[in-house]
Short mmCIF file of C-alpha atoms in Angstrom, two decimals:
data_model
loop_
_atom_site.label_atom_id
_atom_site.label_comp_id
_atom_site.label_asym_id
_atom_site.label_seq_id
_atom_site.Cartn_x
_atom_site.Cartn_y
_atom_site.Cartn_z
CA MET A 1 -14.01 21.13 5.31
CA PRO A 2 -15.04 18.79 3.61
CA LEU A 3 -12.73 17.17 0.27
CA ALA A 4 -14.26 17.33 -3.17
CA ARG A 5 -15.26 14.79 -5.30
CA ARG A 6 -13.23 14.71 -8.26
CA LEU A 7 -12.10 11.53 -9.09
CA THR A 8 -13.89 9.55 -11.62
CA LEU A 9 -13.50 5.58 -11.98
CA ALA A 10 -11.15 5.89 -14.18
CA ASP A 11 -9.64 8.14 -11.73
CA ALA A 12 -10.15 5.50 -8.90
CA VAL A 13 -8.15 2.97 -11.13
CA ALA A 14 -5.47 4.58 -12.02
CA ILE A 15 -4.57 5.36 -8.71
CA GLY A 16 -5.34 1.61 -7.83
CA LEU A 17 -3.04 0.04 -10.23
CA GLY A 18 -0.33 2.57 -9.93
CA SER A 19 0.11 1.93 -6.23
CA MET A 20 -0.46 -2.39 -7.31
CA ILE A 21 2.68 -2.52 -10.34
CA GLY A 22 4.84 0.14 -9.01
CA ALA A 23 4.75 -1.37 -5.46
CA GLY A 24 6.57 -4.70 -5.87
CA VAL A 25 6.75 -5.58 -10.42
CA PHE A 26 10.93 -4.51 -10.13
CA THR A 27 11.31 -4.81 -6.40
CA VAL A 28 9.86 -8.43 -4.60
CA TRP A 29 10.79 -10.55 -6.70
CA GLY A 30 14.52 -11.34 -5.75
CA PRO A 31 12.93 -11.65 -1.74
CA ALA A 32 10.01 -13.73 -3.18
CA VAL A 33 12.49 -16.28 -5.29
CA GLY A 34 14.70 -16.47 -2.11
CA ALA A 35 12.01 -18.02 0.01
CA ALA A 36 9.64 -19.92 -2.29
CA GLY A 37 12.49 -20.70 -4.82
CA SER A 38 10.43 -23.04 -7.33
CA GLY A 39 6.61 -21.95 -5.04
CA LEU A 40 6.93 -18.98 -6.52
CA LEU A 41 3.90 -19.05 -8.42
CA ILE A 42 2.19 -20.79 -6.24
CA ALA A 43 3.20 -17.61 -3.15
CA LEU A 44 1.87 -15.26 -5.81
CA VAL A 45 -1.34 -17.37 -6.18
CA LEU A 46 -1.81 -17.71 -2.08
CA ALA A 47 -1.08 -13.70 -2.38
CA GLY A 48 -3.34 -12.89 -5.62
CA PHE A 49 -5.84 -15.04 -3.44
CA VAL A 50 -5.77 -12.20 -0.03
CA ALA A 51 -5.52 -9.86 -1.68
CA PHE A 52 -9.25 -10.48 -3.67
CA CYS A 53 -10.46 -11.62 0.19
CA ASN A 54 -9.74 -8.15 1.55
CA ALA A 55 -10.34 -6.47 -1.86
CA THR A 56 -14.33 -7.79 -1.20
CA SER A 57 -14.21 -7.17 2.23
CA SER A 58 -12.67 -2.87 1.60
CA ALA A 59 -15.57 -2.97 -1.17
CA GLN A 60 -17.90 -3.97 0.32
CA LEU A 61 -17.52 -1.31 3.75
CA ALA A 62 -16.36 1.03 1.43
CA ALA A 63 -20.05 1.28 -0.23
CA VAL A 64 -21.69 2.00 3.09
CA HIS A 65 -18.78 3.72 4.85
CA PRO A 66 -17.80 6.58 1.84
CA VAL A 67 -15.45 8.57 2.76
CA SER A 68 -11.62 9.03 3.99
CA GLY A 69 -9.30 6.99 5.89
CA GLY A 70 -10.11 3.97 4.40
CA THR A 71 -10.54 0.91 7.39
CA TYR A 72 -9.51 3.17 9.82
CA ALA A 73 -12.95 5.28 9.28
CA TYR A 74 -15.19 1.75 9.13
CA GLY A 75 -13.30 -0.67 12.15
CA ARG A 76 -13.94 3.10 14.13
CA ALA A 77 -17.57 2.08 12.79
CA GLU A 78 -18.19 -1.45 12.30
CA LEU A 79 -15.73 -2.37 15.62
CA GLY A 80 -15.37 0.80 17.78
CA PRO A 81 -12.74 3.27 17.96
CA TRP A 82 -9.85 0.81 19.45
CA TRP A 83 -10.12 -1.75 16.03
CA GLY A 84 -9.93 1.71 13.86
CA PHE A 85 -7.46 3.20 15.11
CA THR A 86 -5.08 -0.11 14.84
CA ALA A 87 -6.08 -0.14 11.91
CA GLY A 88 -5.23 3.82 10.95
CA TRP A 89 -2.22 3.43 12.27
CA CYS A 90 -1.32 -0.13 11.17
CA PHE A 91 -1.17 1.13 7.74
CA VAL A 92 0.20 4.68 8.80
CA ILE A 93 3.17 2.71 10.03
CA GLY A 94 3.45 0.09 6.95
CA LYS A 95 2.85 2.91 4.55
CA LEU A 96 5.63 5.26 5.45
CA ALA A 97 7.92 1.19 4.57
CA SER A 98 6.53 1.34 1.56
CA CYS A 99 7.44 5.27 0.62
CA ALA A 100 11.18 5.35 1.47
CA ALA A 101 10.91 1.76 -0.49
CA MET A 102 9.51 3.36 -3.17
CA ALA A 103 12.15 6.46 -3.16
CA MET A 104 15.09 3.92 -3.05
CA THR A 105 13.61 1.91 -6.16
CA VAL A 106 13.85 5.19 -8.24
CA ALA A 107 16.85 6.19 -7.10
CA ALA A 108 18.59 2.49 -7.28
CA TYR A 109 17.25 2.24 -11.14
CA VAL A 110 17.76 6.46 -12.19
CA ALA A 111 20.78 7.42 -9.49
CA PRO A 112 24.66 7.04 -9.73
CA ALA A 113 26.45 5.27 -6.92
CA GLY A 114 27.33 7.34 -4.13
CA TRP A 115 23.36 9.39 -4.75
CA GLN A 116 21.16 6.38 -4.20
CA ARG A 117 19.81 8.64 -0.86
CA PRO A 118 19.52 12.22 -1.78
CA VAL A 119 18.20 10.94 -5.55
CA ALA A 120 15.49 9.02 -3.12
CA ILE A 121 14.90 12.40 -0.48
CA LEU A 122 14.90 14.28 -3.59
CA ALA A 123 11.83 12.01 -4.74
CA VAL A 124 9.91 12.54 -1.69
CA ILE A 125 10.19 15.95 -2.04
CA ALA A 126 8.78 16.67 -5.22
CA LEU A 127 6.29 14.20 -5.17
CA THR A 128 5.07 15.89 -1.45
CA ALA A 129 4.24 18.34 -3.45
CA VAL A 130 2.11 17.20 -6.14
CA THR A 131 -0.02 15.53 -3.63
CA CYS A 132 -0.12 18.92 -2.08
CA ALA A 133 -1.56 20.79 -5.25
CA GLY A 134 -4.88 19.45 -5.99
CA VAL A 135 -6.49 15.30 -6.37
CA THR A 136 -7.04 14.97 -10.20
CA ARG A 137 -3.78 16.57 -10.07
CA THR A 138 -2.62 13.24 -8.26
CA ALA A 139 -4.70 10.97 -10.10
CA ARG A 140 -3.74 13.28 -13.88
CA VAL A 141 0.46 12.49 -12.88
CA THR A 142 -0.74 9.20 -11.89
CA GLN A 143 -2.16 7.81 -14.93
CA VAL A 144 1.06 8.53 -17.34
CA LEU A 145 2.93 7.10 -15.34
CA VAL A 146 1.09 3.69 -15.00
CA ALA A 147 0.98 4.08 -19.10
CA VAL A 148 4.96 4.29 -19.42
CA THR A 149 5.31 1.42 -16.88
CA LEU A 150 3.29 -0.51 -18.26
CA LEU A 151 4.90 0.16 -21.78
CA GLY A 152 8.46 -1.12 -19.20
CA LEU A 153 7.10 -4.13 -18.80
CA ILE A 154 5.94 -4.95 -22.53
CA VAL A 155 9.41 -5.18 -23.32
CA VAL A 156 10.28 -7.12 -20.26
CA LEU A 157 7.63 -9.47 -21.63
CA ALA A 158 9.02 -9.24 -25.04
CA ALA A 159 12.79 -10.37 -24.51
CA ALA A 160 11.46 -12.86 -21.71
CA GLY A 161 9.79 -14.74 -24.93
CA GLY A 162 12.37 -14.56 -27.02
CA ALA A 163 14.93 -15.33 -24.51
CA LEU A 164 12.68 -19.15 -23.83
CA PRO A 165 13.90 -21.59 -26.50
CA GLN A 166 17.83 -20.83 -25.84
CA ALA A 167 19.21 -22.31 -22.77
CA GLY A 168 17.58 -22.90 -20.49
CA PRO A 169 18.02 -20.66 -16.26
CA ALA A 170 19.52 -21.57 -13.39
CA PRO A 171 17.06 -24.44 -10.60
CA LEU A 172 14.85 -23.00 -8.89
CA PRO A 173 15.80 -24.20 -5.04
CA SER A 174 12.80 -26.49 -3.70
CA GLY A 175 10.87 -24.14 -1.94
CA SER A 176 8.87 -25.85 1.67
CA PRO A 177 5.68 -24.81 2.62
CA TYR A 178 6.63 -22.36 5.29
CA ARG A 179 9.46 -21.02 2.81
CA VAL A 180 6.74 -20.31 0.27
CA LEU A 181 3.74 -18.83 3.57
CA GLN A 182 7.15 -15.80 3.76
CA ALA A 183 7.22 -15.67 -0.31
CA ALA A 184 4.08 -14.72 0.11
CA GLY A 185 2.93 -12.69 2.57
CA LEU A 186 6.18 -10.05 1.04
CA LEU A 187 4.58 -10.88 -2.06
CA PHE A 188 1.95 -10.11 -0.80
CA PHE A 189 2.97 -6.35 -0.46
CA ALA A 190 2.96 -5.96 -4.57
CA PHE A 191 -0.80 -6.46 -3.89
CA ALA A 192 -1.76 -3.72 -1.12
CA GLY A 193 -2.15 -0.91 -3.52
CA TYR A 194 -6.46 -1.01 -3.57
CA ALA A 195 -6.68 0.19 -0.63
CA ARG A 196 -5.41 3.89 -2.05
CA ILE A 197 -8.74 3.25 -3.53
CA ALA A 198 -10.36 3.37 -0.27
CA THR A 199 -8.22 5.45 1.65
CA MET A 200 -9.83 7.71 -0.88
CA GLY A 201 -13.82 7.74 -0.47
CA GLU A 202 -14.69 11.19 0.15
CA GLU A 203 -13.15 12.54 -2.87
CA VAL A 204 -14.56 10.24 -4.95
CA ARG A 205 -17.74 10.96 -6.74
CA ASP A 206 -21.24 8.17 -6.62
CA PRO A 207 -18.92 5.86 -4.18
CA SER A 208 -21.03 3.37 -3.76
CA ARG A 209 -20.86 2.75 -7.02
CA VAL A 210 -17.23 3.57 -8.40
CA ILE A 211 -15.51 2.09 -5.52
CA PRO A 212 -16.46 -1.66 -5.60
CA ARG A 213 -16.20 -1.30 -9.69
CA ALA A 214 -12.48 0.12 -9.22
CA ILE A 215 -10.77 -2.19 -6.46
CA GLY A 216 -12.60 -4.84 -8.82
CA ILE A 217 -10.88 -3.72 -12.08
CA ALA A 218 -7.09 -2.77 -10.14
CA LEU A 219 -6.87 -5.76 -8.65
CA VAL A 220 -7.90 -7.84 -11.42
CA ALA A 221 -5.68 -5.96 -13.92
CA ALA A 222 -2.87 -6.52 -11.63
CA LEU A 223 -3.40 -9.98 -10.77
CA ALA A 224 -2.63 -10.40 -14.28
CA ILE A 225 0.19 -8.31 -14.58
CA TYR A 226 2.08 -10.45 -11.89
CA VAL A 227 1.44 -13.78 -13.55
CA LEU A 228 3.15 -12.83 -16.35
CA VAL A 229 6.18 -11.21 -15.26
CA GLY A 230 6.99 -14.00 -11.97
CA GLY A 231 6.40 -16.07 -14.52
CA ALA A 232 9.26 -14.53 -17.18
CA VAL A 233 10.75 -14.11 -14.02
CA VAL A 234 11.05 -17.78 -13.35
CA LEU A 235 10.89 -18.74 -17.50
CA THR A 236 14.44 -16.55 -17.92
CA LEU A 237 16.23 -16.38 -14.55
CA GLY A 238 15.64 -19.30 -12.77
CA GLY A 239 16.78 -19.59 -9.13
CA ALA A 240 19.95 -16.48 -9.95
CA ALA A 241 17.30 -14.38 -9.66
CA ALA A 242 17.10 -14.55 -5.83
CA GLY A 243 20.10 -12.57 -6.06
CA SER A 244 19.04 -10.50 -8.60
CA SER A 245 18.64 -6.22 -7.41
CA ALA A 246 17.09 -5.38 -10.14
CA PRO A 247 15.77 -8.55 -12.26
CA LEU A 248 13.78 -7.62 -14.98
CA ALA A 249 16.88 -5.60 -16.32
CA ASP A 250 18.95 -9.14 -15.97
CA VAL A 251 15.54 -10.72 -17.86
CA VAL A 252 16.09 -8.14 -20.45
CA SER A 253 20.06 -8.41 -20.45
CA ALA A 254 19.54 -12.85 -20.54
CA ALA A 255 17.22 -12.43 -23.37
CA GLY A 256 20.21 -10.53 -25.37
CA TRP A 257 18.34 -7.59 -25.31
CA THR A 258 21.12 -4.47 -23.92
CA ALA A 259 18.89 -1.96 -25.75
CA ALA A 260 16.43 -2.14 -24.32
CA GLY A 261 17.57 -1.91 -20.33
CA PRO A 262 18.07 1.93 -19.97
CA ALA A 263 13.92 2.18 -21.01
CA VAL A 264 13.59 -1.25 -18.44
CA ARG A 265 14.69 1.67 -15.67
CA ILE A 266 13.78 4.16 -16.74
CA ALA A 267 9.60 2.31 -16.04
CA ALA A 268 11.19 0.87 -12.83
CA ALA A 269 11.78 4.02 -11.72
CA THR A 270 8.08 5.76 -13.40
CA ALA A 271 5.71 2.37 -11.46
CA ALA A 272 8.27 3.21 -8.39
CA ILE A 273 7.00 7.05 -8.68
CA GLY A 274 3.76 6.37 -8.86
CA ALA A 275 4.07 3.90 -5.94
CA LEU A 276 5.12 7.01 -4.29
CA LEU A 277 2.64 9.35 -4.95
CA ALA A 278 -0.77 7.30 -4.43
CA LEU A 279 0.71 5.72 -0.99
CA LEU A 280 1.79 9.23 0.01
CA SER A 281 -2.06 10.43 -0.72
CA GLY A 282 -3.67 7.56 0.37
CA ILE A 283 -1.29 8.71 3.95
CA GLY A 284 -2.20 12.43 4.09
CA ARG A 285 -6.32 10.81 4.22
CA THR A 286 -5.86 8.08 6.95
CA SER A 287 -4.18 10.74 8.59
CA LEU A 288 -6.69 13.13 8.33
CA ALA A 289 -9.16 10.96 9.31
CA MET A 290 -7.29 10.10 12.49
CA ALA A 291 -6.46 13.81 13.25
CA ARG A 292 -10.27 14.87 13.33
CA GLU A 293 -10.72 11.61 15.26
CA ARG A 294 -7.63 12.62 17.82
CA ASP A 295 -5.97 9.90 17.33
CA LEU A 296 -3.18 11.70 15.58
CA PRO A 297 -2.22 15.25 16.75
CA ARG A 298 -5.38 17.83 15.69
CA PHE A 299 -3.23 20.24 13.93
CA LEU A 300 -2.88 17.77 10.71
CA ALA A 301 -6.70 17.98 10.91
CA ALA A 302 -6.83 20.52 8.20
CA VAL A 303 -7.78 21.34 3.55
CA ASP A 304 -6.79 23.70 2.39
CA PRO A 305 -9.27 25.72 1.29
CA ARG A 306 -7.28 26.32 -2.64
CA HIS A 307 -6.48 22.71 -3.15
CA GLN A 308 -8.83 21.03 -0.70
CA VAL A 309 -7.07 17.98 0.29
CA PRO A 310 -4.73 17.55 3.42
CA ARG A 311 -1.88 19.58 2.74
CA ARG A 312 -0.46 19.88 6.49
CA ALA A 313 -1.08 15.77 6.27
CA GLN A 314 0.69 15.49 3.30
CA LEU A 315 3.71 17.87 4.40
CA ALA A 316 3.91 15.61 7.35
CA ALA A 317 4.46 13.13 5.07
CA GLY A 318 6.73 14.17 2.92
CA ALA A 319 8.69 14.46 5.97
CA VAL A 320 9.07 11.29 8.32
CA VAL A 321 10.08 9.28 4.27
CA VAL A 322 13.13 11.67 4.30
CA ALA A 323 13.43 10.48 7.85
CA VAL A 324 13.36 6.99 7.16
CA VAL A 325 15.30 6.56 4.10
CA LEU A 326 17.70 7.72 5.45
CA VAL A 327 17.81 5.23 7.88
CA ALA A 328 16.04 3.06 5.69
CA ASP A 329 17.11 -0.95 4.01
CA LEU A 330 14.73 -1.55 1.43
CA ARG A 331 14.38 -5.78 2.03
CA GLY A 332 13.26 -4.78 5.04
CA ALA A 333 11.05 -1.90 4.96
CA ILE A 334 8.99 -4.58 2.72
CA GLY A 335 8.36 -7.22 5.27
CA PHE A 336 8.14 -4.16 7.82
CA SER A 337 5.16 -2.70 5.77
CA SER A 338 3.56 -6.55 4.79
CA PHE A 339 3.67 -7.21 8.92
CA GLY A 340 1.41 -3.55 8.97
CA VAL A 341 -1.24 -3.48 6.29
CA LEU A 342 -1.78 -6.86 7.10
CA LEU A 343 -2.63 -6.52 9.63
CA TYR A 344 -4.45 -3.08 9.12
CA TYR A 345 -6.44 -5.69 5.86
CA PHE A 346 -7.33 -8.12 8.86
CA VAL A 347 -9.30 -5.35 10.58
CA ALA A 348 -10.93 -4.69 6.80
CA ASN A 349 -12.46 -8.58 6.92
CA ALA A 350 -13.36 -8.41 10.67
CA ALA A 351 -14.92 -5.25 10.02
CA ALA A 352 -17.53 -7.21 7.17
CA LEU A 353 -17.90 -9.85 8.43
CA ARG A 354 -19.50 -8.06 10.94
CA GLN A 355 -21.82 -6.39 8.87
CA GLY A 356 -25.69 -8.19 7.08
CA GLY A 357 -28.62 -7.50 5.69
CA ALA A 358 -28.50 -5.72 2.66
CA VAL A 359 -25.43 -4.30 2.71
CA ARG A 360 -23.93 -6.91 2.50
CA ARG A 361 -21.93 -8.51 -1.06
CA TYR A 362 -19.65 -10.52 -0.91
CA PRO A 363 -20.16 -14.46 1.25
CA LYS A 364 -18.98 -14.39 4.83
CA ALA A 365 -16.82 -16.93 4.10
CA LEU A 366 -14.79 -14.80 1.30
CA GLN A 367 -14.34 -12.87 5.12
CA VAL A 368 -12.95 -15.71 7.37
CA LEU A 369 -10.87 -16.57 4.73
CA GLY A 370 -9.00 -12.71 4.50
CA ALA A 371 -9.09 -12.34 8.73
CA VAL A 372 -6.73 -16.60 8.58
CA GLY A 373 -4.31 -15.31 5.30
CA CYS A 374 -3.50 -12.12 6.68
CA ILE A 375 -2.64 -14.28 10.27
CA ALA A 376 -1.14 -16.11 8.63
CA LEU A 377 1.00 -13.93 5.88
CA ALA A 378 1.72 -11.28 9.13
CA ALA A 379 3.12 -14.67 11.17
CA SER A 380 4.98 -15.97 8.09
CA LEU A 381 7.66 -12.67 7.38
CA PRO A 382 11.27 -12.71 8.17
CA LEU A 383 11.48 -12.86 12.70
CA PRO A 384 13.08 -9.20 11.88
CA SER A 385 9.47 -7.12 10.57
CA VAL A 386 7.64 -9.08 12.84
CA LEU A 387 9.06 -8.19 15.98
CA ILE A 388 10.51 -4.83 15.08
CA GLY A 389 6.34 -4.08 13.01
CA ALA A 390 5.42 -5.69 16.65
CA ALA A 391 6.69 -4.10 19.05
CA VAL A 392 5.92 -0.40 16.71
CA VAL A 393 2.55 -1.23 16.92
CA LEU A 394 2.56 -1.31 20.96
CA VAL A 395 3.69 1.25 20.22
CA GLY A 396 1.05 2.66 18.81
CA VAL A 397 -1.29 1.30 21.36
CA ALA A 398 0.27 2.21 24.50
CA LEU A 399 0.81 6.62 22.42
CA ARG A 400 -3.25 6.43 22.38
CA ALA A 401 -3.98 4.27 25.47
CA ILE A 402 -1.88 7.65 27.64
CA ARG A 403 -3.57 10.59 25.79
CA LEU A 404 -7.64 8.80 26.87
CA ARG A 405 -6.58 8.55 30.52
CA ARG A 406 -4.84 11.95 30.33
CA ASP A 407 -8.27 12.96 28.76
CA ARG A 408 -10.35 11.24 30.86
CA ARG A 409 -8.36 13.02 34.63
CA ARG A 410 -8.64 16.70 32.31
CA HIS A 411 -12.92 15.38 31.93
CA ASP A 412 -13.18 14.37 35.93
CA THR A 413 -11.01 17.76 37.21
CA PRO A 414 -13.98 19.60 38.39
CA THR A 415 -13.46 23.75 36.95
CA ALA A 416 -12.96 25.80 39.66
#
């Protein structure tokens, strides 16, 4: 059964923006400042440029292949099944880590000590239920969450503006080119939300027109927000941000806006909830597409006849995220997620580079730069993230190879 086309341009922009401004705006500055130091804004612009290249590739592909699955479907169509599988597998494992990170962010900002993991698990269960209730509900909830998050960020920026005339921040450590590149890889975690738009291509109205526009609008808006917030963190906290687990709350405190602290924490939790909701939806759609091609178990390919959503895939994603929350580390999850998603977009750039003729919307140079940028940023991530990520990718490839070999044997076995 096909999915219903119910999402408008505003819905698609809200889902993408909700992912991007929730995925890292309250969590990524500490590790990024620790890596890049004085080169933070250079790293941010670099991450944004790679994201822009990837976004143009995704938009070009989505206009031709308006189906669920994002780069999994694009890779299969343009490059072959193995490329598609690699993209889909990297997306699923990377975004499962992102979901765990977002759930833990919610708990870190609102839960009392000792209750973080139970609260994170409850958040996953509640939002999995929302994704099972229908895509229009997902979009409407995301729009509300984006609005609340933006209000919280306005408070942070206003507080930072009031703090600038006061005593200067702690000096930033110097950042080597390699460390700036590593920070860009970590910051890329914050920009990957536009993939949610592409993965929901089967549910967007007039997808060949709406998806490219939605991706562009969401990415430009997110980049502007990140430049403003990153500047506020650097100018207010300086090097002290590297050791902060809640840098935006610290910005408000440094400005003397103590009464606004709870509002910022609520906004942080809201942003993470919005990202978690959109991430769960994207994983469900990619899992649906992979299950249709037997790259994941076939029972995940079922579409609920009432709400027209991949309920089984959504429930499976929620169960895996709960398991990850029980054992995950927040900062490690960010690096692991970036590794998987950067490989996913490498395939997107390679698939878009193959396209030609009337379907080409952007210069090939953007796809070449995007592919090179993805590999460079992935390789520069912290070594544990690279090693674990590579191992998990190889496990997925091996399992698919075993499944294909078994299928060939069954096909070659003569029937009695």
